[in-house]
Short mmCIF file of C-alpha atoms in Angstrom, two decimals:
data_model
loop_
_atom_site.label_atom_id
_atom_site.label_comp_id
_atom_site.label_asym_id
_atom_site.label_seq_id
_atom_site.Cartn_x
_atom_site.Cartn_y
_atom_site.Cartn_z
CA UNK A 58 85.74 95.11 94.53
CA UNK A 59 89.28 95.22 96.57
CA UNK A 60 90.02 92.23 98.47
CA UNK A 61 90.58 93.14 101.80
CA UNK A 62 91.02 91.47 105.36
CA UNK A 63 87.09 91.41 105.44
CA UNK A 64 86.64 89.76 102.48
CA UNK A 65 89.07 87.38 103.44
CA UNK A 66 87.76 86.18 106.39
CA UNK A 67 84.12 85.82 104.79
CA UNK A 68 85.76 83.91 102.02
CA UNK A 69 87.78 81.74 104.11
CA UNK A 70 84.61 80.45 106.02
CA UNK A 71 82.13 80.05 103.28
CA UNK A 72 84.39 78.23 100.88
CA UNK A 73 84.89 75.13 103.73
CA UNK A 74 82.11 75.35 105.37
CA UNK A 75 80.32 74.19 102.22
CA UNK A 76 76.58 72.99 102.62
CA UNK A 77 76.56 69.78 104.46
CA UNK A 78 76.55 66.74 102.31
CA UNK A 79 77.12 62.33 101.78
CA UNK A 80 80.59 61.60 103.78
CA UNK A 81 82.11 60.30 100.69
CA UNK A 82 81.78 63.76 98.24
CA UNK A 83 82.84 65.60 101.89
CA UNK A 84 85.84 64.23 101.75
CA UNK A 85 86.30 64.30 98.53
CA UNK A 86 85.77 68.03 98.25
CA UNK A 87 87.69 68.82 101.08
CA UNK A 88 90.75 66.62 99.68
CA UNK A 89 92.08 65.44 102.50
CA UNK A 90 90.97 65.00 106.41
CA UNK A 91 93.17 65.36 109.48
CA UNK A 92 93.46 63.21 111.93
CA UNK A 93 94.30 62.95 115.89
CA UNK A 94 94.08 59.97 118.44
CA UNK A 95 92.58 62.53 121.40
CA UNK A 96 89.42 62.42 122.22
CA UNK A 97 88.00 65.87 123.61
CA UNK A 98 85.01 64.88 123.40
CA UNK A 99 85.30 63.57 120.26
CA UNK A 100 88.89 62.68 117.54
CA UNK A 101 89.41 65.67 115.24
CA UNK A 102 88.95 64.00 112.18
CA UNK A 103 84.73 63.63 113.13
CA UNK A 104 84.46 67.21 114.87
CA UNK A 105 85.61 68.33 111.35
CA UNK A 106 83.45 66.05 109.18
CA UNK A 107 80.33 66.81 111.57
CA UNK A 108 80.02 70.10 110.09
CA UNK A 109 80.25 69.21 106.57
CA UNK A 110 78.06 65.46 106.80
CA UNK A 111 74.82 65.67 106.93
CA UNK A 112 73.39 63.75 110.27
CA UNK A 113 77.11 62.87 110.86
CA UNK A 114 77.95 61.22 114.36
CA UNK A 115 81.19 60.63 116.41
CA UNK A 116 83.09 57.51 114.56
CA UNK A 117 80.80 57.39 111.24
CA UNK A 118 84.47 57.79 109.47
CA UNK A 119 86.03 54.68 111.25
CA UNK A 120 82.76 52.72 110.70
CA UNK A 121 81.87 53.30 106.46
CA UNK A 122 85.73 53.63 106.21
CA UNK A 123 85.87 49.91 104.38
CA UNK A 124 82.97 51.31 102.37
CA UNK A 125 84.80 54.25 100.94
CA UNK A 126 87.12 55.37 98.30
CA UNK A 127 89.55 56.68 100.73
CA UNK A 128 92.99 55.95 102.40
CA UNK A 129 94.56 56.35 105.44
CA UNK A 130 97.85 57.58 104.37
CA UNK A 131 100.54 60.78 104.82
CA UNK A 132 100.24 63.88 103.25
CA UNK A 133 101.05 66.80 104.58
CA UNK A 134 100.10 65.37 107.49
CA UNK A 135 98.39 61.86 109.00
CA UNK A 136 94.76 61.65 107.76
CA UNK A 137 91.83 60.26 105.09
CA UNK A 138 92.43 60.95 101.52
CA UNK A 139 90.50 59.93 98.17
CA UNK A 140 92.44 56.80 97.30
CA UNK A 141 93.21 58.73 93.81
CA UNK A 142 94.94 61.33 95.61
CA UNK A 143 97.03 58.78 97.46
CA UNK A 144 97.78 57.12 94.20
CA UNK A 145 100.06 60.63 92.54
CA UNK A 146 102.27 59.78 95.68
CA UNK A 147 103.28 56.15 95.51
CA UNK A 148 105.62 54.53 94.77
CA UNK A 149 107.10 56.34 97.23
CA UNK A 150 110.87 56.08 98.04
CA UNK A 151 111.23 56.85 101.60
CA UNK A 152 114.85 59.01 102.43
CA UNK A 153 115.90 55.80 104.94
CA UNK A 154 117.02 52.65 102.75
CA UNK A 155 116.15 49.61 104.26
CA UNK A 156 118.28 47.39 105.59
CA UNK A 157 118.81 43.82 104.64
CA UNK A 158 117.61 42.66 107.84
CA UNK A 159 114.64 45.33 107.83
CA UNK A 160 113.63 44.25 104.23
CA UNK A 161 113.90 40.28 104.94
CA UNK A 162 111.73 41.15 108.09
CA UNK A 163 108.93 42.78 105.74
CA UNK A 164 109.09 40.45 103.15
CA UNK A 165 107.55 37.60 105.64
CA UNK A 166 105.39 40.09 106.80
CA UNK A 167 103.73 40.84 103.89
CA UNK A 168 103.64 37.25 102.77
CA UNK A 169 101.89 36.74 106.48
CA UNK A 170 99.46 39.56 105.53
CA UNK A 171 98.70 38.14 102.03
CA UNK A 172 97.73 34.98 103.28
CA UNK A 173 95.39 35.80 105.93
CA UNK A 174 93.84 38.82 104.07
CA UNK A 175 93.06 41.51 107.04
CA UNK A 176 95.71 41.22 109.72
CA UNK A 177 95.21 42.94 112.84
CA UNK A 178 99.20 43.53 114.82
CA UNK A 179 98.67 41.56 117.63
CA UNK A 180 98.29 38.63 115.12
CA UNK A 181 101.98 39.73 113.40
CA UNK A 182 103.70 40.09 116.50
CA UNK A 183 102.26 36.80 118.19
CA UNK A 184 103.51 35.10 114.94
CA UNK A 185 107.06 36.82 114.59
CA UNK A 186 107.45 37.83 118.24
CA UNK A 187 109.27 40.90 116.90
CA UNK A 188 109.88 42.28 120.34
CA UNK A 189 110.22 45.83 121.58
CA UNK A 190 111.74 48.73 120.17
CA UNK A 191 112.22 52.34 120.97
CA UNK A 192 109.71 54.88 119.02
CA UNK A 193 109.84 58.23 117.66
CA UNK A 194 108.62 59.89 121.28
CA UNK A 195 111.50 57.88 123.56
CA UNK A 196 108.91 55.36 124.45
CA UNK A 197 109.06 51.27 123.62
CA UNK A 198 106.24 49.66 121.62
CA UNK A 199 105.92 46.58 119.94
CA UNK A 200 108.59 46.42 116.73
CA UNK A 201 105.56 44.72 115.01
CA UNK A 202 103.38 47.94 115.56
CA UNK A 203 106.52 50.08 114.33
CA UNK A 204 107.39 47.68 110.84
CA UNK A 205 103.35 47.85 109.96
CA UNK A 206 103.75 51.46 110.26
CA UNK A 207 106.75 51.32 107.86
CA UNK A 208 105.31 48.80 105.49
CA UNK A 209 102.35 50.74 105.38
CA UNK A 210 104.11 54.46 104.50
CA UNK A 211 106.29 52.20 101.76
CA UNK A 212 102.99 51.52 100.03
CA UNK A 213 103.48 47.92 101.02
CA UNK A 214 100.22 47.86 103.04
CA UNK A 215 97.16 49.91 102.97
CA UNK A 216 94.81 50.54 106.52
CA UNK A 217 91.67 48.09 105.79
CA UNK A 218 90.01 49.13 108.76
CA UNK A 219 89.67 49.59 112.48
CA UNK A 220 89.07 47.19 115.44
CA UNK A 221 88.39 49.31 118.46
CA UNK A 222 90.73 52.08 117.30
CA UNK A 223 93.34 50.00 116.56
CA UNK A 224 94.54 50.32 112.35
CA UNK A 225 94.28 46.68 111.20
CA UNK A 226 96.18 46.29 107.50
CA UNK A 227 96.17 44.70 104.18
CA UNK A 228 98.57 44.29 101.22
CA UNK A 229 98.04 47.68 98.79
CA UNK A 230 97.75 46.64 95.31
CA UNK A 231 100.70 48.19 93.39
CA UNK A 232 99.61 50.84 90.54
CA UNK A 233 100.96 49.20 87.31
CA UNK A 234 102.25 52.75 86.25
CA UNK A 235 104.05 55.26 88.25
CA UNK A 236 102.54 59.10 87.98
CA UNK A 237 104.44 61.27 85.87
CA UNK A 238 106.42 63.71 88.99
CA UNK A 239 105.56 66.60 87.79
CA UNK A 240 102.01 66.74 86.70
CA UNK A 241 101.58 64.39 90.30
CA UNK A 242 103.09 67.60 92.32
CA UNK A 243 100.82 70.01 90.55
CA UNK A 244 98.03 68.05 91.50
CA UNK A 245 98.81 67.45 95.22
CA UNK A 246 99.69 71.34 95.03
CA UNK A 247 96.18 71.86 94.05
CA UNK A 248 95.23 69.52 96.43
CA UNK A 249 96.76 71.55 99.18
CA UNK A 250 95.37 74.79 97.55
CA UNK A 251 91.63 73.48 97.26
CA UNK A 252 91.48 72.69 100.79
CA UNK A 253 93.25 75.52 102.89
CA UNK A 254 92.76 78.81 100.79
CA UNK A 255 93.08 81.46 101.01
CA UNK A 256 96.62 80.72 101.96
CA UNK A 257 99.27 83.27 102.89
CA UNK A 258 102.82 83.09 100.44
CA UNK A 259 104.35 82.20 103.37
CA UNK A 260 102.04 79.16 104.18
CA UNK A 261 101.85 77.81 100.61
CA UNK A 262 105.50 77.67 100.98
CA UNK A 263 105.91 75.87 104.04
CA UNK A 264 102.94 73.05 102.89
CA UNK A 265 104.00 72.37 99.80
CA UNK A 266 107.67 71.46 101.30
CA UNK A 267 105.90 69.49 103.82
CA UNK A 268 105.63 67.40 101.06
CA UNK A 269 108.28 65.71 101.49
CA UNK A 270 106.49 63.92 103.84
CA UNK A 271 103.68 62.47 101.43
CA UNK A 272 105.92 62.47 98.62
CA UNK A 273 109.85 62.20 99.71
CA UNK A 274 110.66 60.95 96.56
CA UNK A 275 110.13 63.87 94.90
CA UNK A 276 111.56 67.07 97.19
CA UNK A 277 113.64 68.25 94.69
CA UNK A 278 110.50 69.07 92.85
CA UNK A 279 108.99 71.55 95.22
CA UNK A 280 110.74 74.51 94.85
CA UNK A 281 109.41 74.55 90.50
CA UNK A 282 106.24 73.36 91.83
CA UNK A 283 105.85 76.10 94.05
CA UNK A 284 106.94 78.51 91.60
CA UNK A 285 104.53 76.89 89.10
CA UNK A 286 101.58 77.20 91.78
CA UNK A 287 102.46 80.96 91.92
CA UNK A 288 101.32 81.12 88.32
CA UNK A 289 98.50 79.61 88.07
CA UNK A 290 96.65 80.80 91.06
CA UNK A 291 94.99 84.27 91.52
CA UNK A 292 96.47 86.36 94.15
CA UNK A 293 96.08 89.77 96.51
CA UNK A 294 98.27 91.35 98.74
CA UNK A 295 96.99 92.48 102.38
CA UNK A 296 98.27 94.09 105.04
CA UNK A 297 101.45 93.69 103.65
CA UNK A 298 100.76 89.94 102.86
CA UNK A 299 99.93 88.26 99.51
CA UNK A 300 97.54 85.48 99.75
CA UNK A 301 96.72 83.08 96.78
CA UNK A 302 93.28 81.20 95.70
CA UNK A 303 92.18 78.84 93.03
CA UNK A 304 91.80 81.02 89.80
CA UNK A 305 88.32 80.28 89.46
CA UNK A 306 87.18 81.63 92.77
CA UNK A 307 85.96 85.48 93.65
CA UNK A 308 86.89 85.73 96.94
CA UNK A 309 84.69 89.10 96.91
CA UNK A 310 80.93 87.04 95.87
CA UNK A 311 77.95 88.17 97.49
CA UNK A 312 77.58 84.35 97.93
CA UNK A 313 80.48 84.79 100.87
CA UNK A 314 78.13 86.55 103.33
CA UNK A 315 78.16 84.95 106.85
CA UNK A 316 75.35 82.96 108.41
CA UNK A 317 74.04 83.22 111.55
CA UNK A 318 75.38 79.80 112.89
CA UNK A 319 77.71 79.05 115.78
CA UNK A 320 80.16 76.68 114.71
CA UNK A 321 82.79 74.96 117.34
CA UNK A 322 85.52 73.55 115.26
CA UNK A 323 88.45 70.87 115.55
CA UNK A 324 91.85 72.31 116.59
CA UNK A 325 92.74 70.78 112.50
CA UNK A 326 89.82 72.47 111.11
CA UNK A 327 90.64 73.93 107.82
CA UNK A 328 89.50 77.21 108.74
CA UNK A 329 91.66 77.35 111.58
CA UNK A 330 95.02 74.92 110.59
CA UNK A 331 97.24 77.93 109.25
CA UNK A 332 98.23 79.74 112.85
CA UNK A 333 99.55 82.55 110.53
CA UNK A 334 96.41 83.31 108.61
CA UNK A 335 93.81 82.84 111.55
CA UNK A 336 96.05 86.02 113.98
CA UNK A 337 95.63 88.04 110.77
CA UNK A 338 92.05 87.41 109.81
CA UNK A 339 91.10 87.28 113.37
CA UNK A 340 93.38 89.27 115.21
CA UNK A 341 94.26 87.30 118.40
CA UNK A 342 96.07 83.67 118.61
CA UNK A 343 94.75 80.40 118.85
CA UNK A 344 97.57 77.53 119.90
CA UNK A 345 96.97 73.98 120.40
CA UNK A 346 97.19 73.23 123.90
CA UNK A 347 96.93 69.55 124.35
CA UNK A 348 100.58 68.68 124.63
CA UNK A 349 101.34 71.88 126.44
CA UNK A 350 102.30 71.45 130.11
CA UNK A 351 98.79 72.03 132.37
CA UNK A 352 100.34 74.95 134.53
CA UNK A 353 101.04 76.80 131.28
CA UNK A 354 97.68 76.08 129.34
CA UNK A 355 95.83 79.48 128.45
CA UNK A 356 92.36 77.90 126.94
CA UNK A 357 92.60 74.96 127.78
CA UNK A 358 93.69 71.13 127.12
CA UNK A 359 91.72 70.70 123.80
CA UNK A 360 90.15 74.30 123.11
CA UNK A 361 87.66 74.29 120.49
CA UNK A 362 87.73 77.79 118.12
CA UNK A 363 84.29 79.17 118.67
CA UNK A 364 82.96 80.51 115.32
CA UNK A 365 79.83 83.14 115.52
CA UNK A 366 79.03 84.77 111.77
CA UNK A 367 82.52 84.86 110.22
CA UNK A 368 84.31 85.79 113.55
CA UNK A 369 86.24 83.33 115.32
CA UNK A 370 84.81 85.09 118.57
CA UNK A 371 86.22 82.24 121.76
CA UNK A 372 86.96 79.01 122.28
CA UNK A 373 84.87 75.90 124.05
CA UNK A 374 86.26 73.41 126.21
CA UNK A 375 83.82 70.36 126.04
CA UNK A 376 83.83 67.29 128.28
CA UNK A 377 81.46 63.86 128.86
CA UNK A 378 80.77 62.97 132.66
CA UNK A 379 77.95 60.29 133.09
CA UNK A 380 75.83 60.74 129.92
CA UNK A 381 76.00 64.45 130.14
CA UNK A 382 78.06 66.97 128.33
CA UNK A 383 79.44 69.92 129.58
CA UNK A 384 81.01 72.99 127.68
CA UNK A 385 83.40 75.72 129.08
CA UNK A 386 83.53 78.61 126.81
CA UNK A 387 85.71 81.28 127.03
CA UNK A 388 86.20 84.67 125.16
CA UNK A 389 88.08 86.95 123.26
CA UNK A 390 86.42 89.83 124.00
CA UNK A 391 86.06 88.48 128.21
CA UNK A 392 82.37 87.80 127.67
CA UNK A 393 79.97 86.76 125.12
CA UNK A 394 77.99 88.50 122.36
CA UNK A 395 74.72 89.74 124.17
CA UNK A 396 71.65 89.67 121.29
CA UNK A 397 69.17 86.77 121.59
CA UNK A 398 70.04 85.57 118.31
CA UNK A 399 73.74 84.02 118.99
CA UNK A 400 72.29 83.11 122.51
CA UNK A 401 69.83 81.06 120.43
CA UNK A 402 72.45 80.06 117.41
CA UNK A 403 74.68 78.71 120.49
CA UNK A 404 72.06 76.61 122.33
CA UNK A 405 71.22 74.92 118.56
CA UNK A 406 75.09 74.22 117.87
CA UNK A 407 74.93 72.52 121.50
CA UNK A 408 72.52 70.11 120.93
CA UNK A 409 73.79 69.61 117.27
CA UNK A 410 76.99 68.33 119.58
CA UNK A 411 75.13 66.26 121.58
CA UNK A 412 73.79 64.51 118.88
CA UNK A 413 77.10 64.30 117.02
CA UNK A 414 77.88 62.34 120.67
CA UNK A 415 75.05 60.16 120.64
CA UNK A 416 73.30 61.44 123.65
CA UNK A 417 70.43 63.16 122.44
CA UNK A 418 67.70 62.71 119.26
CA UNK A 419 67.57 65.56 116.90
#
């Protein structure tokens, strides 16, 4: 069969909105989990495991994170990756050297962290009284907060945990061998494939050099490992634009048809990261309002894409006053569908939110 925008779309949605399943093979199969500090009504990272965990609930990730398999760590972007995945990128050689004074300052750091196990940084900076310092936004925050954060993208320290949102750290245990560069960039490729296809030629592109990010050591790699991705992967071209997938996948199965389910998704939901692929499969665009000044919003501070079959149909805005939740939905079309059934499939992804939020039984 030809692949066409259609088939796409239906492809795109079955293939990561996989049958719910443990947290733990979730993230595994997805690769690699987003994550954002907001809460509206709930951090992106859980409104994009709810729909993949089955009886998942708002902070299930933060609490069974010292349980896992998994890192906190940079890839593409900030998120939760299987620790084995985080392994093909370290050691990593960050592009700033450190300075003597910078690398004396970690050293007693990390001897500080090593001998009380689980640090949390109130407890480094009341030891080293470190100060303030300017951060990446213009602000000031403690220099402690800002040298964890450093120590902990050097592969010096690893996230053990949480206390109250707040990332508490340990020392990371060194790999005795380093990955061999290129077979590690083909697998973080693959990585990067596995999670977001179909993905434009355009958009493979542009995440496989944000890999310099995850991987800085390494960026003069990603213009062969691209070319090597190109390759290996199956491919279309559609509406003028070629799109690749994982060679072993039909993007035209039967097993792609839509379900009659009402999904709303994180802002970082796979389905709905790549800005470029969701105006062409969907034909209108969705933008990521939360930093965008109020007067100039169009959904909405933190507009959630409002998935009906395989069409991304609206958007929700959903809020918690006193217990109760309240959702805001808006359209593409200026009003919703009008059979019973997505009436019903709405109501049922409703309460499945509620839930998710701890305020009702299902």
């Amino acid at each position: 069969m030809p692949i066409t925008t259609d088939t796409l779309r239906r492809y795109a949605v079955a293939r990561t909105l996989f049958a719910p399943t443990t947290l733990d093979r979730a993230i595994t199969r997805l690769g690699f989990v987003q994550a954002d500090p907001i809460r509206a009504p709930a951090r992106a990272q859980d409104l994009t495991l709810r729909h993949r965990v089955k009886g998942y609930c708002a902070g299930d990730l933060e609490r069974r994170y010292p349980l896992l398999a998994i890192e906190e760590d940079f890839f593409v972007n900030y998120g939760f990756l299987p620790r084995a995945t985080q392994a093909l990128m370290h050691p990593r050689t960050p592009r700033t050297a450190l300075t003597p004074t910078r690398r004396k300052q970690m050293d007693a750091v990390l001897d500080f962290v090593q001998a009380h196990g689980v640090v949390h940084p109130r407890a480094v900076d009341a030891h080293f009284a470190h100060g303030k310092s300017r951060n990446w936004f213009g602000g000031s925050s403690n220099a402690s907060t800002q040298l964890l954060d450093d120590m902990h993208y050097r592969g010096l320290l690893r996230i053990a945990g949480r206390a109250s949102g707040v990332r508490t750290y340990a020392a990371r245990v060194a790999a005795e061998d380093a990955p061999d560069p290129q077979q590690a960039m083909d697998a973080l490729v693959d990585v990067i494939v596995h999670k977001y296809a179909p993905l434009p030629e355009r958009s493979l592109s542009e995440l496989i050099s944000h890999l310099r990010g995850g991987a800085p050591q390494w960026a003069h790699l990603r213009r062969d490992a691209l070319a090597r991705a190109k390759a290996r992967l199956a491919s279309a071209t559609v509406d003028g634009q070629t799109y690749y997938w994982p060679a072993d996948e039909n993007p035209a199965s039967r097993r792609h048809a839509p379900n009659e389910v009402v999904r709303l998704l994180a802002p970082f939901d796979p389905l709905v990261w790549d800005r470029r692929r969701f105006e062409h499969l969907w034909a209108w665009a969705y933008r990521f309002e939360a930093y965008t000044p109020a007067p100039k919003r169009v959904r909405g501070y933190y507009a959630l894409p409002l998935l009906w079959h395989d069409q991304v149909i609206g958007w929700g805005n959903v809020s918690v006053a006193d217990g109760q939740m309240q959702a805001e939905l808006g359209y593409v079309a200026g009003k919703p569908p009008r059979d019973a059934a997505y009436r019903r499939a709405l109501a049922e992804e409703l309460d499945r939110l509620r839930a998710f939020l701890h305020l009702i039984a299902l």
